[in-house]
Amino acid sequence: MEETSNFSEQLESALNAKKQWFDTTKLPEILEKYRLLYTCVRTINELLVKKSIIIPDPYKSDKRISDIVIPETSSFSEQDMSKVLGDRFGNYEIMLDFVCNYMRFTVENLPIGRVKQLIDLNQVFQWDSLSTNSVKPNTRALANALSEAKLNAPSVTLSMLNDSVDKCVNSVIQINTGLSELATFQREAYKAKIRKDIIGHKDFKKETAFESSENEMAEIKRLYPKVFGKKSFYTDLINELIKEDQAPNKLELQQKVLKKLGINEVESRKPQNKGPDTREMLMSTIMVFGGIAPILTQLYIKLVENFELLFYVKKTFFSKLLAKLKKSLNIPDKAKVVTVSIVDQRSGTKTEQKIVVNELLEEIDSKKRVYMGFASKGNEYNKVMSASETTILTYINKQISENQSLYTVLNALDEYFKVNIVEPTLKPKVKGMKIDLSSYKNAVLTLNKKRSDYVSLVEEREQMRKLGMSANDV
């Protein structure tokens, strides 16, 4: 009995420490991965629809989601692929949108049942085994659709597709690893609650219960409805609990539970921890730029299409002849320029700004390529990694400033296209950028937050140093 009591105390301590770690560290990371997955899925979905490879659900925008509903995964005829894949992939995107924007990623809000739902959602399309020979209908159909989309596609489209798929693969792997760890935690938390609320209950007959495994199960079942009402009764978990109480190797089983929860790792961090690694904080900020790459890719594609509509000129015989003549004489085309109204968010004043189209597109493409290098931890990432913290911070400051300016310009252009493309046949073709710009803005806000956290910590440590203190003194 005393051994069980000591184990319960150790278990509670481990669970509390692990819960805090999940809430403050792991679950925010999983949410960020879901946001990246959602962005990439939306990019792929829009491209497949644009190429008429899939038919979107016409009622998609009317759907009101209040909970996760796992999209259908049953077999279907190849003849129906365009419509069925369009419906399922669209529903998958809607579910990811719900997860990213309406779910709270805390231990309290992600019980065992919810974790299972998320894992099931992640399996609707198996990104890590995307093959035209897959035995999974959805995965096979998506692989075929992507192969079709890549045929004779321009390099920008190929790059976007490959990058988006790679990010989906990596995101789902990391999400599933984190959710699996959370599921383990929730199982142990459930068992701990049984120990505390039922075995610790004043009406629990301990002497009778601990005479045999059967008696303990019977006693738990007797009090369960009284304590937990209609909440799910997980027989397999309670059998584990009983073994940890009564099995001949119960001490070994108890130690396995504590090890599984990482109690030693969590506890060891408390006294010795010198605080966050500032270089690691900077590099995690750099990785946020990697998450911006697919957003810029999508904005780039929409900008190209909208500019084509804006500068659309009917190709007559004489216009074609003039174009050929210019080409033969090496006469460059006149630079395309638009003037947009930029609104200062603080003062509300408007200023006119000229945008050279090619220069803007080149800037976006350049940033996208560098940020893709960060996401894949390629040469660009390694170059930054090898620099001093001061140099990295200077680079981050510059990039944040440039992205803030770029966001302002793109936001103004979004309104400009809607107002200035007035031809009745062209206006419906204008690509709205609000959703992408919202993702872009949120990413820049995240960058600002991470930079501020770094600067605050560095300033705090500098003040402590001046006072002759160290991080271990507080």
Short mmCIF file of C-alpha atoms in Angstrom, two decimals:
data_model
loop_
_atom_site.label_atom_id
_atom_site.label_comp_id
_atom_site.label_asym_id
_atom_site.label_seq_id
_atom_site.Cartn_x
_atom_site.Cartn_y
_atom_site.Cartn_z
CA MET A 1 0.00 0.00 0.00
CA GLU A 2 2.80 2.41 0.91
CA GLU A 3 4.60 1.56 -2.34
CA THR A 4 1.43 2.35 -4.31
CA SER A 5 1.07 5.66 -2.47
CA ASN A 6 4.67 6.66 -3.24
CA PHE A 7 4.21 5.70 -6.88
CA SER A 8 1.04 7.80 -7.11
CA GLU A 9 2.90 10.83 -5.76
CA GLN A 10 5.77 10.36 -8.21
CA LEU A 11 3.29 9.85 -11.03
CA GLU A 12 1.38 13.02 -10.22
CA SER A 13 4.62 15.03 -10.16
CA ALA A 14 5.69 13.59 -13.52
CA LEU A 15 2.28 14.22 -15.09
CA ASN A 16 2.19 17.85 -13.91
CA ALA A 17 5.66 18.54 -15.33
CA LYS A 18 4.85 16.81 -18.61
CA LYS A 19 1.51 18.63 -18.93
CA GLN A 20 3.26 21.97 -18.59
CA TRP A 21 5.77 20.92 -21.26
CA PHE A 22 2.99 19.93 -23.65
CA ASP A 23 1.02 23.15 -23.09
CA THR A 24 3.97 25.51 -23.40
CA THR A 25 6.26 23.74 -25.88
CA LYS A 26 5.08 20.67 -27.75
CA LEU A 27 1.45 21.49 -28.57
CA PRO A 28 2.25 24.99 -29.93
CA GLU A 29 4.82 23.28 -32.19
CA ILE A 30 2.21 20.78 -33.40
CA LEU A 31 -0.22 23.63 -34.14
CA GLU A 32 2.45 25.41 -36.20
CA LYS A 33 2.99 22.20 -38.20
CA TYR A 34 -0.76 21.94 -38.79
CA ARG A 35 -0.80 25.52 -40.07
CA LEU A 36 2.01 24.74 -42.50
CA LEU A 37 0.20 21.57 -43.60
CA TYR A 38 -3.01 23.53 -44.15
CA THR A 39 -1.24 26.18 -46.23
CA CYS A 40 0.39 23.55 -48.45
CA VAL A 41 -2.83 21.53 -48.86
CA ARG A 42 -4.71 24.70 -49.85
CA THR A 43 -2.00 25.52 -52.39
CA ILE A 44 -2.18 22.02 -53.92
CA ASN A 45 -5.98 22.05 -53.93
CA GLU A 46 -6.19 25.40 -55.74
CA LEU A 47 -3.67 24.32 -58.35
CA LEU A 48 -5.46 21.02 -59.07
CA VAL A 49 -8.76 22.89 -59.39
CA LYS A 50 -7.20 25.51 -61.67
CA LYS A 51 -5.87 22.79 -63.96
CA SER A 52 -9.35 21.13 -63.95
CA ILE A 53 -7.84 17.90 -62.63
CA ILE A 54 -10.33 17.85 -59.76
CA ILE A 55 -13.82 19.33 -59.47
CA PRO A 56 -14.30 21.36 -56.29
CA ASP A 57 -17.27 20.84 -54.01
CA PRO A 58 -19.75 23.60 -55.07
CA TYR A 59 -21.10 23.80 -51.50
CA LYS A 60 -17.68 24.02 -49.85
CA SER A 61 -18.03 27.67 -48.79
CA ASP A 62 -21.50 27.03 -47.29
CA LYS A 63 -20.38 24.31 -44.89
CA ARG A 64 -20.48 25.15 -41.18
CA ILE A 65 -18.06 23.02 -39.19
CA SER A 66 -18.40 22.57 -35.44
CA ASP A 67 -16.29 19.41 -35.00
CA ILE A 68 -13.85 17.18 -36.84
CA VAL A 69 -15.56 14.93 -39.39
CA ILE A 70 -13.16 12.47 -41.02
CA PRO A 71 -13.44 12.63 -44.85
CA GLU A 72 -14.52 9.46 -46.67
CA THR A 73 -11.77 6.95 -47.52
CA SER A 74 -13.73 4.18 -49.29
CA SER A 75 -13.05 2.93 -52.84
CA PHE A 76 -14.48 4.70 -55.88
CA SER A 77 -14.45 4.36 -59.65
CA GLU A 78 -11.62 5.96 -61.64
CA GLN A 79 -14.28 7.57 -63.83
CA ASP A 80 -15.45 9.54 -60.78
CA MET A 81 -11.94 10.53 -59.68
CA SER A 82 -12.22 14.25 -60.51
CA LYS A 83 -15.38 14.77 -58.49
CA VAL A 84 -14.72 12.33 -55.63
CA LEU A 85 -11.14 13.51 -55.06
CA GLY A 86 -12.33 17.11 -55.35
CA ASP A 87 -14.91 16.51 -52.60
CA ARG A 88 -12.59 14.56 -50.30
CA PHE A 89 -9.53 16.77 -50.71
CA GLY A 90 -11.74 19.84 -50.25
CA ASN A 91 -13.23 18.36 -47.06
CA TYR A 92 -9.72 17.53 -45.87
CA GLU A 93 -8.71 21.16 -46.36
CA ILE A 94 -11.82 22.35 -44.48
CA MET A 95 -10.99 20.06 -41.56
CA LEU A 96 -7.42 21.38 -41.41
CA ASP A 97 -8.81 24.92 -41.42
CA PHE A 98 -11.03 24.00 -38.46
CA VAL A 99 -8.09 22.41 -36.61
CA CYS A 100 -5.86 25.45 -37.15
CA ASN A 101 -8.37 28.17 -36.38
CA TYR A 102 -10.98 26.76 -34.01
CA MET A 103 -9.27 24.12 -31.87
CA ARG A 104 -7.32 24.92 -28.71
CA PHE A 105 -4.08 23.00 -28.50
CA THR A 106 -3.85 22.29 -24.79
CA VAL A 107 -3.75 19.01 -22.90
CA GLU A 108 -7.16 19.77 -21.39
CA ASN A 109 -8.75 20.22 -24.83
CA LEU A 110 -7.09 17.19 -26.43
CA PRO A 111 -8.31 14.09 -24.56
CA ILE A 112 -7.70 10.56 -25.89
CA GLY A 113 -10.75 10.60 -28.18
CA ARG A 114 -9.77 13.92 -29.77
CA VAL A 115 -6.18 12.80 -30.29
CA LYS A 116 -7.46 9.70 -32.10
CA GLN A 117 -9.62 11.92 -34.32
CA LEU A 118 -6.59 13.98 -35.31
CA ILE A 119 -4.52 10.88 -36.06
CA ASP A 120 -7.39 9.51 -38.20
CA LEU A 121 -7.59 12.83 -40.05
CA ASN A 122 -3.86 12.68 -40.75
CA GLN A 123 -4.32 9.24 -42.35
CA VAL A 124 -6.97 10.36 -44.89
CA PHE A 125 -4.10 11.05 -47.32
CA GLN A 126 -0.86 9.20 -46.60
CA TRP A 127 1.68 11.83 -47.55
CA ASP A 128 4.69 9.75 -46.53
CA SER A 129 3.72 6.97 -48.98
CA LEU A 130 2.22 8.98 -51.83
CA SER A 131 2.23 6.51 -54.73
CA THR A 132 0.13 5.76 -57.81
CA ASN A 133 0.26 2.11 -56.68
CA SER A 134 -1.03 2.79 -53.17
CA VAL A 135 -3.73 0.43 -51.88
CA LYS A 136 -5.41 3.47 -50.25
CA PRO A 137 -7.95 4.96 -52.74
CA ASN A 138 -7.51 8.60 -51.63
CA THR A 139 -3.71 8.42 -51.63
CA ARG A 140 -3.59 6.69 -55.02
CA ALA A 141 -5.99 9.23 -56.56
CA LEU A 142 -4.03 12.20 -55.17
CA ALA A 143 -0.74 10.74 -56.44
CA ASN A 144 -2.25 10.34 -59.93
CA ALA A 145 -3.65 13.89 -59.84
CA LEU A 146 -0.26 15.33 -58.85
CA SER A 147 1.49 13.36 -61.61
CA GLU A 148 -0.97 14.80 -64.12
CA ALA A 149 -0.47 18.31 -62.77
CA LYS A 150 3.30 18.04 -63.22
CA LEU A 151 3.10 17.08 -66.92
CA ASN A 152 4.53 19.93 -69.02
CA ALA A 153 4.13 22.26 -66.02
CA PRO A 154 6.32 25.40 -65.80
CA SER A 155 9.22 25.33 -63.36
CA VAL A 156 7.43 27.61 -60.88
CA THR A 157 4.48 25.20 -60.69
CA LEU A 158 6.75 22.17 -60.37
CA SER A 159 8.74 23.84 -57.62
CA MET A 160 5.56 24.80 -55.79
CA LEU A 161 4.08 21.29 -56.01
CA ASN A 162 7.26 19.50 -54.95
CA ASP A 163 7.86 21.94 -52.10
CA SER A 164 4.26 21.70 -50.87
CA VAL A 165 4.26 17.89 -50.95
CA ASP A 166 7.62 17.72 -49.12
CA LYS A 167 6.31 20.03 -46.42
CA CYS A 168 3.12 17.96 -46.08
CA VAL A 169 5.24 14.82 -45.61
CA ASN A 170 7.50 16.38 -42.97
CA SER A 171 4.63 18.13 -41.17
CA VAL A 172 2.47 15.00 -40.86
CA ILE A 173 5.41 12.91 -39.62
CA GLN A 174 6.21 15.47 -36.91
CA ILE A 175 2.54 15.95 -36.01
CA ASN A 176 1.94 12.20 -35.67
CA THR A 177 5.06 11.78 -33.52
CA GLY A 178 3.85 14.52 -31.18
CA LEU A 179 0.27 13.21 -31.08
CA SER A 180 1.51 9.70 -30.33
CA GLU A 181 3.44 11.07 -27.36
CA LEU A 182 0.37 13.03 -26.26
CA ALA A 183 -1.79 9.89 -26.54
CA THR A 184 0.65 8.06 -24.24
CA PHE A 185 0.44 10.94 -21.78
CA GLN A 186 -3.37 10.99 -21.88
CA ARG A 187 -3.53 7.24 -21.25
CA GLU A 188 -1.35 7.64 -18.15
CA ALA A 189 -3.33 10.72 -17.07
CA TYR A 190 -6.56 8.68 -17.32
CA LYS A 191 -5.07 5.93 -15.15
CA ALA A 192 -3.82 8.52 -12.66
CA LYS A 193 -7.31 10.00 -12.42
CA ILE A 194 -8.71 6.54 -11.65
CA ARG A 195 -6.12 6.20 -8.88
CA LYS A 196 -6.93 9.59 -7.41
CA ASP A 197 -10.72 9.80 -7.79
CA ILE A 198 -11.76 6.14 -7.42
CA ILE A 199 -9.01 4.25 -5.58
CA GLY A 200 -8.58 7.33 -3.38
CA HIS A 201 -12.36 7.61 -2.84
CA LYS A 202 -13.63 7.20 0.73
CA ASP A 203 -16.02 4.42 -0.37
CA PHE A 204 -13.34 2.41 -2.18
CA LYS A 205 -12.81 -0.87 -0.27
CA LYS A 206 -9.02 -1.09 -0.43
CA GLU A 207 -8.56 -4.25 1.63
CA THR A 208 -11.01 -6.19 -0.52
CA ALA A 209 -9.76 -4.67 -3.80
CA PHE A 210 -6.11 -5.54 -3.25
CA GLU A 211 -6.82 -9.17 -2.49
CA SER A 212 -6.90 -9.93 -6.22
CA SER A 213 -6.92 -8.32 -9.67
CA GLU A 214 -10.54 -9.34 -10.16
CA ASN A 215 -11.57 -7.64 -6.91
CA GLU A 216 -9.82 -4.39 -7.83
CA MET A 217 -11.52 -4.35 -11.26
CA ALA A 218 -14.90 -5.05 -9.65
CA GLU A 219 -14.40 -2.29 -7.08
CA ILE A 220 -13.37 0.25 -9.77
CA LYS A 221 -16.40 -0.72 -11.88
CA ARG A 222 -18.68 -0.31 -8.86
CA LEU A 223 -17.62 3.27 -8.17
CA TYR A 224 -16.96 4.38 -11.77
CA PRO A 225 -20.53 5.53 -12.63
CA LYS A 226 -20.80 7.35 -9.32
CA VAL A 227 -17.54 9.27 -9.90
CA PHE A 228 -17.37 9.67 -13.69
CA GLY A 229 -20.96 9.25 -14.81
CA LYS A 230 -21.20 8.22 -18.48
CA LYS A 231 -17.57 8.91 -19.36
CA SER A 232 -15.85 6.16 -21.37
CA PHE A 233 -14.57 3.18 -19.39
CA TYR A 234 -11.25 2.03 -20.90
CA THR A 235 -10.90 -1.59 -19.78
CA ASP A 236 -7.41 -2.06 -21.28
CA LEU A 237 -6.04 0.95 -19.39
CA ILE A 238 -7.58 -0.12 -16.10
CA ASN A 239 -6.09 -3.59 -16.58
CA GLU A 240 -2.68 -1.89 -16.97
CA LEU A 241 -3.33 0.05 -13.76
CA ILE A 242 -4.21 -3.13 -11.87
CA LYS A 243 -1.01 -4.83 -13.04
CA GLU A 244 0.97 -1.81 -11.83
CA ASP A 245 -0.73 -2.31 -8.45
CA GLN A 246 -0.64 -6.08 -8.06
CA ALA A 247 1.53 -7.87 -10.64
CA PRO A 248 4.69 -9.65 -9.38
CA ASN A 249 6.78 -7.21 -11.47
CA LYS A 250 4.71 -4.18 -10.45
CA LEU A 251 7.80 -2.10 -9.47
CA GLU A 252 9.29 -2.67 -12.90
CA LEU A 253 5.99 -1.67 -14.54
CA GLN A 254 5.78 1.47 -12.40
CA GLN A 255 9.29 2.52 -13.38
CA LYS A 256 8.43 2.00 -17.04
CA VAL A 257 5.50 4.39 -16.65
CA LEU A 258 7.68 7.06 -15.03
CA LYS A 259 10.33 6.62 -17.71
CA LYS A 260 7.68 6.84 -20.42
CA LEU A 261 6.59 10.18 -19.03
CA GLY A 262 10.16 11.45 -18.99
CA ILE A 263 10.10 12.34 -15.31
CA ASN A 264 13.90 12.22 -14.99
CA GLU A 265 14.43 14.45 -18.02
CA VAL A 266 11.81 16.97 -16.91
CA GLU A 267 13.01 17.13 -13.30
CA SER A 268 16.66 17.44 -14.27
CA ARG A 269 15.91 20.61 -16.17
CA LYS A 270 14.64 22.54 -13.18
CA PRO A 271 17.73 23.21 -11.05
CA GLN A 272 20.39 23.05 -13.74
CA ASN A 273 18.53 24.91 -16.49
CA LYS A 274 20.33 28.06 -17.55
CA GLY A 275 17.33 29.24 -19.54
CA PRO A 276 16.61 29.13 -23.26
CA ASP A 277 19.45 28.81 -25.76
CA THR A 278 19.51 32.21 -27.49
CA ARG A 279 21.05 30.88 -30.71
CA GLU A 280 18.38 28.18 -30.82
CA MET A 281 15.74 30.92 -30.39
CA LEU A 282 17.14 32.77 -33.40
CA MET A 283 17.26 29.65 -35.56
CA SER A 284 13.67 28.78 -34.65
CA THR A 285 12.79 32.26 -35.90
CA ILE A 286 14.63 31.52 -39.14
CA MET A 287 12.47 28.40 -39.53
CA VAL A 288 9.35 30.59 -39.45
CA PHE A 289 10.64 32.17 -42.66
CA GLY A 290 10.63 28.64 -44.08
CA GLY A 291 6.89 28.49 -43.37
CA ILE A 292 6.40 31.68 -45.40
CA ALA A 293 7.80 30.05 -48.58
CA PRO A 294 4.57 28.25 -49.64
CA ILE A 295 2.54 31.40 -48.87
CA LEU A 296 4.80 33.49 -51.15
CA THR A 297 4.60 30.80 -53.82
CA GLN A 298 0.82 30.97 -53.85
CA LEU A 299 0.83 34.79 -53.85
CA TYR A 300 3.33 34.77 -56.73
CA ILE A 301 1.08 32.56 -58.88
CA LYS A 302 -1.98 34.71 -58.18
CA LEU A 303 -0.09 37.92 -58.87
CA VAL A 304 1.13 36.64 -62.26
CA GLU A 305 -2.42 35.71 -63.25
CA ASN A 306 -3.89 39.00 -62.03
CA PHE A 307 -1.24 41.09 -63.78
CA GLU A 308 -1.95 39.18 -67.01
CA LEU A 309 -5.62 40.11 -66.65
CA LEU A 310 -4.74 43.72 -65.79
CA PHE A 311 -2.53 44.16 -68.86
CA TYR A 312 -4.63 41.95 -71.12
CA VAL A 313 -4.55 43.07 -74.75
CA LYS A 314 -6.47 41.20 -77.42
CA LYS A 315 -3.90 39.54 -79.68
CA THR A 316 -4.72 40.84 -83.14
CA PHE A 317 -2.70 40.16 -86.27
CA PHE A 318 -0.98 43.56 -86.00
CA SER A 319 -0.14 43.14 -82.28
CA LYS A 320 1.45 39.78 -83.02
CA LEU A 321 3.40 41.28 -85.92
CA LEU A 322 4.61 44.16 -83.73
CA ALA A 323 5.74 41.72 -81.03
CA LYS A 324 7.75 39.69 -83.57
CA LEU A 325 9.32 42.88 -84.96
CA LYS A 326 10.39 44.04 -81.50
CA LYS A 327 11.88 40.64 -80.77
CA SER A 328 13.85 40.57 -84.03
CA LEU A 329 15.24 44.06 -83.32
CA ASN A 330 15.98 43.23 -79.66
CA ILE A 331 13.72 46.03 -78.49
CA PRO A 332 12.79 45.34 -74.87
CA ASP A 333 9.18 45.62 -73.77
CA LYS A 334 8.33 48.70 -71.78
CA ALA A 335 8.42 47.99 -68.05
CA LYS A 336 4.94 47.50 -66.65
CA VAL A 337 4.23 49.85 -63.76
CA VAL A 338 1.18 50.30 -61.54
CA THR A 339 0.52 52.97 -58.93
CA VAL A 340 -1.22 51.85 -55.75
CA SER A 341 -2.47 53.69 -52.68
CA ILE A 342 -0.65 52.72 -49.50
CA VAL A 343 -2.47 53.46 -46.23
CA ASP A 344 -0.38 54.14 -43.12
CA GLN A 345 -1.99 51.99 -40.40
CA ARG A 346 -1.00 54.40 -37.62
CA SER A 347 -1.87 57.79 -39.12
CA GLY A 348 -4.42 56.67 -41.72
CA THR A 349 -2.76 58.84 -44.38
CA LYS A 350 -2.55 57.64 -47.98
CA THR A 351 0.50 57.78 -50.21
CA GLU A 352 0.91 56.79 -53.83
CA GLN A 353 3.57 54.17 -54.61
CA LYS A 354 4.76 53.02 -58.02
CA ILE A 355 5.23 49.28 -58.39
CA VAL A 356 7.46 47.90 -61.17
CA VAL A 357 5.81 44.56 -61.87
CA ASN A 358 8.88 42.52 -62.87
CA GLU A 359 10.92 43.84 -59.95
CA LEU A 360 8.15 42.92 -57.51
CA LEU A 361 7.82 39.39 -58.91
CA GLU A 362 11.59 38.91 -58.84
CA GLU A 363 11.69 40.02 -55.18
CA ILE A 364 8.98 37.53 -54.20
CA ASP A 365 10.59 34.71 -56.18
CA SER A 366 13.98 35.43 -54.62
CA LYS A 367 12.59 35.44 -51.08
CA LYS A 368 10.63 32.27 -51.74
CA ARG A 369 13.75 30.41 -52.89
CA VAL A 370 15.81 31.51 -49.89
CA TYR A 371 13.03 30.66 -47.45
CA MET A 372 12.58 27.23 -49.06
CA GLY A 373 16.26 26.69 -48.30
CA PHE A 374 15.57 27.52 -44.65
CA ALA A 375 12.64 25.09 -44.50
CA SER A 376 14.71 22.22 -45.92
CA LYS A 377 17.76 23.23 -43.81
CA GLY A 378 19.81 23.56 -46.97
CA ASN A 379 22.78 25.80 -47.78
CA GLU A 380 20.88 28.99 -46.95
CA TYR A 381 20.07 27.68 -43.46
CA ASN A 382 23.66 26.54 -42.87
CA LYS A 383 25.03 29.96 -43.88
CA VAL A 384 22.84 31.68 -41.31
CA MET A 385 23.62 29.02 -38.70
CA SER A 386 27.35 29.68 -39.02
CA ALA A 387 26.97 33.45 -38.48
CA SER A 388 27.20 35.26 -35.13
CA GLU A 389 24.02 35.95 -33.16
CA THR A 390 24.36 39.69 -33.85
CA THR A 391 24.57 39.03 -37.59
CA ILE A 392 21.60 36.65 -37.50
CA LEU A 393 19.50 39.19 -35.58
CA THR A 394 20.41 41.93 -38.05
CA TYR A 395 19.34 39.65 -40.90
CA ILE A 396 16.06 38.81 -39.15
CA ASN A 397 15.35 42.52 -38.53
CA LYS A 398 15.95 43.28 -42.21
CA GLN A 399 13.75 40.42 -43.40
CA ILE A 400 10.90 41.33 -41.06
CA SER A 401 11.01 44.93 -42.27
CA GLU A 402 11.03 43.83 -45.91
CA ASN A 403 8.18 41.39 -45.37
CA GLN A 404 6.10 44.03 -43.60
CA SER A 405 6.59 46.37 -46.57
CA LEU A 406 5.86 43.57 -49.04
CA TYR A 407 2.67 42.64 -47.18
CA THR A 408 1.50 46.28 -47.35
CA VAL A 409 2.13 46.41 -51.10
CA LEU A 410 0.42 43.08 -51.79
CA ASN A 411 -2.57 44.09 -49.68
CA ALA A 412 -2.87 47.30 -51.73
CA LEU A 413 -2.53 45.33 -54.98
CA ASP A 414 -5.32 42.97 -53.93
CA GLU A 415 -7.68 45.96 -53.76
CA TYR A 416 -6.18 47.48 -56.92
CA PHE A 417 -6.96 44.39 -59.02
CA LYS A 418 -10.56 44.31 -57.82
CA VAL A 419 -11.10 47.96 -58.77
CA ASN A 420 -9.13 48.19 -62.01
CA ILE A 421 -9.93 44.90 -63.76
CA VAL A 422 -13.41 45.84 -64.93
CA GLU A 423 -13.82 43.92 -68.21
CA PRO A 424 -16.92 41.73 -67.58
CA THR A 425 -15.27 38.61 -69.04
CA LEU A 426 -12.07 39.12 -67.01
CA LYS A 427 -13.38 40.32 -63.63
CA PRO A 428 -14.60 36.86 -62.48
CA LYS A 429 -11.11 35.49 -63.15
CA VAL A 430 -9.41 37.82 -60.66
CA LYS A 431 -7.68 35.77 -57.94
CA GLY A 432 -8.44 37.01 -54.44
CA MET A 433 -5.48 37.02 -52.08
CA LYS A 434 -7.11 37.75 -48.70
CA ILE A 435 -6.68 34.26 -47.23
CA ASP A 436 -3.03 34.09 -48.30
CA LEU A 437 -2.41 37.61 -47.01
CA SER A 438 -3.98 36.67 -43.67
CA SER A 439 -1.57 33.71 -43.40
CA TYR A 440 1.29 36.01 -44.41
CA LYS A 441 0.35 38.59 -41.78
CA ASN A 442 0.12 35.94 -39.04
CA ALA A 443 3.55 34.59 -39.99
CA VAL A 444 5.08 38.10 -39.76
CA LEU A 445 3.39 38.59 -36.36
CA THR A 446 4.94 35.30 -35.21
CA LEU A 447 8.34 36.51 -36.40
CA ASN A 448 7.93 39.74 -34.45
CA LYS A 449 6.95 37.82 -31.30
CA LYS A 450 9.94 35.48 -31.55
CA ARG A 451 12.32 38.39 -32.18
CA SER A 452 10.89 40.30 -29.20
CA ASP A 453 11.28 37.25 -26.94
CA TYR A 454 14.93 36.93 -28.00
CA VAL A 455 15.70 40.64 -27.51
CA SER A 456 13.99 40.69 -24.10
CA LEU A 457 15.94 37.66 -22.91
CA VAL A 458 19.28 39.06 -24.12
CA GLU A 459 18.58 42.42 -22.44
CA GLU A 460 17.54 40.67 -19.21
CA ARG A 461 20.75 38.61 -19.16
CA GLU A 462 22.82 41.71 -19.84
CA GLN A 463 21.20 43.48 -16.87
CA MET A 464 21.87 40.44 -14.68
CA ARG A 465 25.49 40.37 -15.84
CA LYS A 466 25.92 44.02 -14.87
CA LEU A 467 24.51 43.19 -11.45
CA GLY A 468 27.00 40.33 -11.12
CA MET A 469 24.29 37.65 -11.35
CA SER A 470 23.84 34.65 -13.59
CA ALA A 471 20.78 32.75 -14.90
CA ASN A 472 21.28 30.16 -12.15
CA ASP A 473 20.87 32.81 -9.45
CA VAL A 474 17.14 33.30 -10.15
#
